[in-house]
One Martini backbone bead per residue (centre of mass of N, CA, C, O) as a GRO file, in nm:
protein
  115
    1MET     BB    1   1.381  -2.830   4.005
    2HIS     BB    2   1.316  -2.541   4.097
    3ASP     BB    3   1.609  -2.430   4.080
    4GLU     BB    4   1.655  -2.504   3.784
    5ARG     BB    5   1.431  -2.321   3.669
    6GLN     BB    6   1.536  -2.056   3.783
    7GLN     BB    7   1.807  -2.064   3.637
    8MET     BB    8   1.694  -2.069   3.355
    9LEU     BB    9   1.529  -1.797   3.375
   10ALA     BB   10   1.789  -1.621   3.459
   11ASN     BB   11   2.020  -1.721   3.221
   12GLU     BB   12   1.875  -1.733   2.971
   13ARG     BB   13   1.778  -1.659   2.675
   14ILE     BB   14   1.492  -1.531   2.553
   15GLY     BB   15   1.467  -1.686   2.285
   16LYS     BB   16   1.508  -1.970   2.404
   17LEU     BB   17   1.273  -1.957   2.607
   18LEU     BB   18   1.048  -1.907   2.408
   19TRP     BB   19   1.077  -2.174   2.258
   20LYS     BB   20   1.066  -2.372   2.503
   21LEU     BB   21   0.777  -2.261   2.619
   22SER     BB   22   0.602  -2.254   2.332
   23LEU     BB   23   0.602  -2.537   2.206
   24PRO     BB   24   0.367  -2.682   2.358
   25ALA     BB   25   0.147  -2.486   2.259
   26GLY     BB   26   0.185  -2.538   1.956
   27ILE     BB   27   0.125  -2.840   1.966
   28GLY     BB   28  -0.159  -2.814   2.082
   29MET     BB   29  -0.278  -2.651   1.844
   30PHE     BB   30  -0.217  -2.861   1.627
   31VAL     BB   31  -0.389  -3.090   1.748
   32MET     BB   32  -0.659  -2.939   1.737
   33ALA     BB   33  -0.661  -2.897   1.431
   34LEU     BB   34  -0.635  -3.197   1.355
   35TYR     BB   35  -0.896  -3.285   1.486
   36ASN     BB   36  -1.084  -3.116   1.305
   37VAL     BB   37  -1.004  -3.246   1.038
   38VAL     BB   38  -1.069  -3.542   1.106
   39ASP     BB   39  -1.362  -3.492   1.186
   40THR     BB   40  -1.451  -3.389   0.907
   41ILE     BB   41  -1.384  -3.641   0.746
   42PHE     BB   42  -1.565  -3.842   0.896
   43ILE     BB   43  -1.832  -3.691   0.862
   44GLY     BB   44  -1.822  -3.678   0.552
   45GLN     BB   45  -1.824  -3.995   0.513
   46VAL     BB   46  -2.081  -4.067   0.692
   47VAL     BB   47  -2.293  -3.820   0.643
   48GLY     BB   48  -2.199  -3.566   0.478
   49PRO     BB   49  -2.296  -3.254   0.386
   50LEU     BB   50  -2.471  -3.208   0.644
   51GLY     BB   51  -2.241  -3.249   0.845
   52ILE     BB   52  -2.065  -3.016   0.745
   53ALA     BB   53  -2.276  -2.798   0.796
   54GLY     BB   54  -2.293  -2.842   1.101
   55LEU     BB   55  -1.997  -2.775   1.159
   56THR     BB   56  -2.007  -2.486   1.045
   57ILE     BB   57  -2.205  -2.386   1.265
   58VAL     BB   58  -2.049  -2.490   1.536
   59PHE     BB   59  -1.751  -2.391   1.532
   60PRO     BB   60  -1.778  -2.095   1.641
   61ILE     BB   61  -1.887  -2.186   1.915
   62GLN     BB   62  -1.646  -2.355   1.999
   63ILE     BB   63  -1.440  -2.123   1.990
   64LEU     BB   64  -1.580  -1.944   2.200
   65VAL     BB   65  -1.568  -2.142   2.437
   66MET     BB   66  -1.262  -2.178   2.432
   67GLY     BB   67  -1.194  -1.878   2.474
   68ILE     BB   68  -1.326  -1.849   2.750
   69GLY     BB   69  -1.159  -2.068   2.890
   70MET     BB   70  -0.883  -1.937   2.835
   71MET     BB   71  -0.938  -1.670   2.973
   72ILE     BB   72  -0.979  -1.786   3.255
   73GLY     BB   73  -0.714  -1.948   3.282
   74ILE     BB   74  -0.502  -1.726   3.218
   75GLY     BB   75  -0.602  -1.509   3.411
   76GLY     BB   76  -0.589  -1.679   3.668
   77ALA     BB   77  -0.288  -1.753   3.651
   78SER     BB   78  -0.185  -1.464   3.665
   79LEU     BB   79  -0.306  -1.385   3.939
   80ILE     BB   80  -0.180  -1.616   4.101
   81SER     BB   81   0.118  -1.555   4.037
   82ARG     BB   82   0.122  -1.272   4.163
   83SER     BB   83   0.040  -1.363   4.447
   84LEU     BB   84   0.275  -1.561   4.493
   85GLY     BB   85   0.504  -1.351   4.444
   86ALA     BB   86   0.379  -1.174   4.698
   87ARG     BB   87   0.294  -1.381   4.928
   88ASP     BB   88  -0.037  -1.407   4.873
   89PHE     BB   89  -0.203  -1.685   4.953
   90GLU     BB   90  -0.496  -1.600   5.005
   91LYS     BB   91  -0.548  -1.471   4.728
   92ALA     BB   92  -0.480  -1.721   4.560
   93GLU     BB   93  -0.702  -1.903   4.677
   94ARG     BB   94  -0.941  -1.719   4.609
   95THR     BB   95  -0.891  -1.712   4.305
   96LEU     BB   96  -0.914  -2.012   4.253
   97GLY     BB   97  -1.205  -2.040   4.353
   98ASN     BB   98  -1.328  -1.838   4.150
   99VAL     BB   99  -1.239  -1.980   3.890
  100ILE     BB  100  -1.380  -2.248   3.941
  101LEU     BB  101  -1.665  -2.136   3.978
  102LEU     BB  102  -1.686  -1.999   3.701
  103ALA     BB  103  -1.640  -2.255   3.531
  104VAL     BB  104  -1.882  -2.415   3.637
  105ILE     BB  105  -2.107  -2.216   3.571
  106LEU     BB  106  -2.046  -2.195   3.266
  107GLY     BB  107  -2.070  -2.497   3.206
  108VAL     BB  108  -2.367  -2.523   3.285
  109LEU     BB  109  -2.481  -2.307   3.095
  110ILE     BB  110  -2.378  -2.436   2.832
  111ALA     BB  111  -2.526  -2.706   2.872
  112ILE     BB  112  -2.812  -2.589   2.877
  113VAL     BB  113  -2.802  -2.443   2.601
  114GLY     BB  114  -2.718  -2.712   2.438
  115LEU     BB  115  -3.002  -2.861   2.481
   0.00000   0.00000   0.00000
């Protein structure tokens, strides 16, 4: 599996790789957007205009929190990948620990602020 993936990354055309590797991310973003639309429809039907107003207020905060989470995850993955590529496993483990600790601390802070 690992050798097969290395061969694919080494031999395939860049355009084909871009489509193949970015398709899951695109599908994930589509599903998240669809979730928000369906959520809005249900809240609009059950709660009414005040529910939609509440969603309108909370949605930018939700996007901000998701953006911070993605920033931590993507940045951490990039740092860990570079460390693993340089065969610096100690740095990769330290970075992973720091990323997890940062995510937990921010998660607790966001939960406290959200109460």
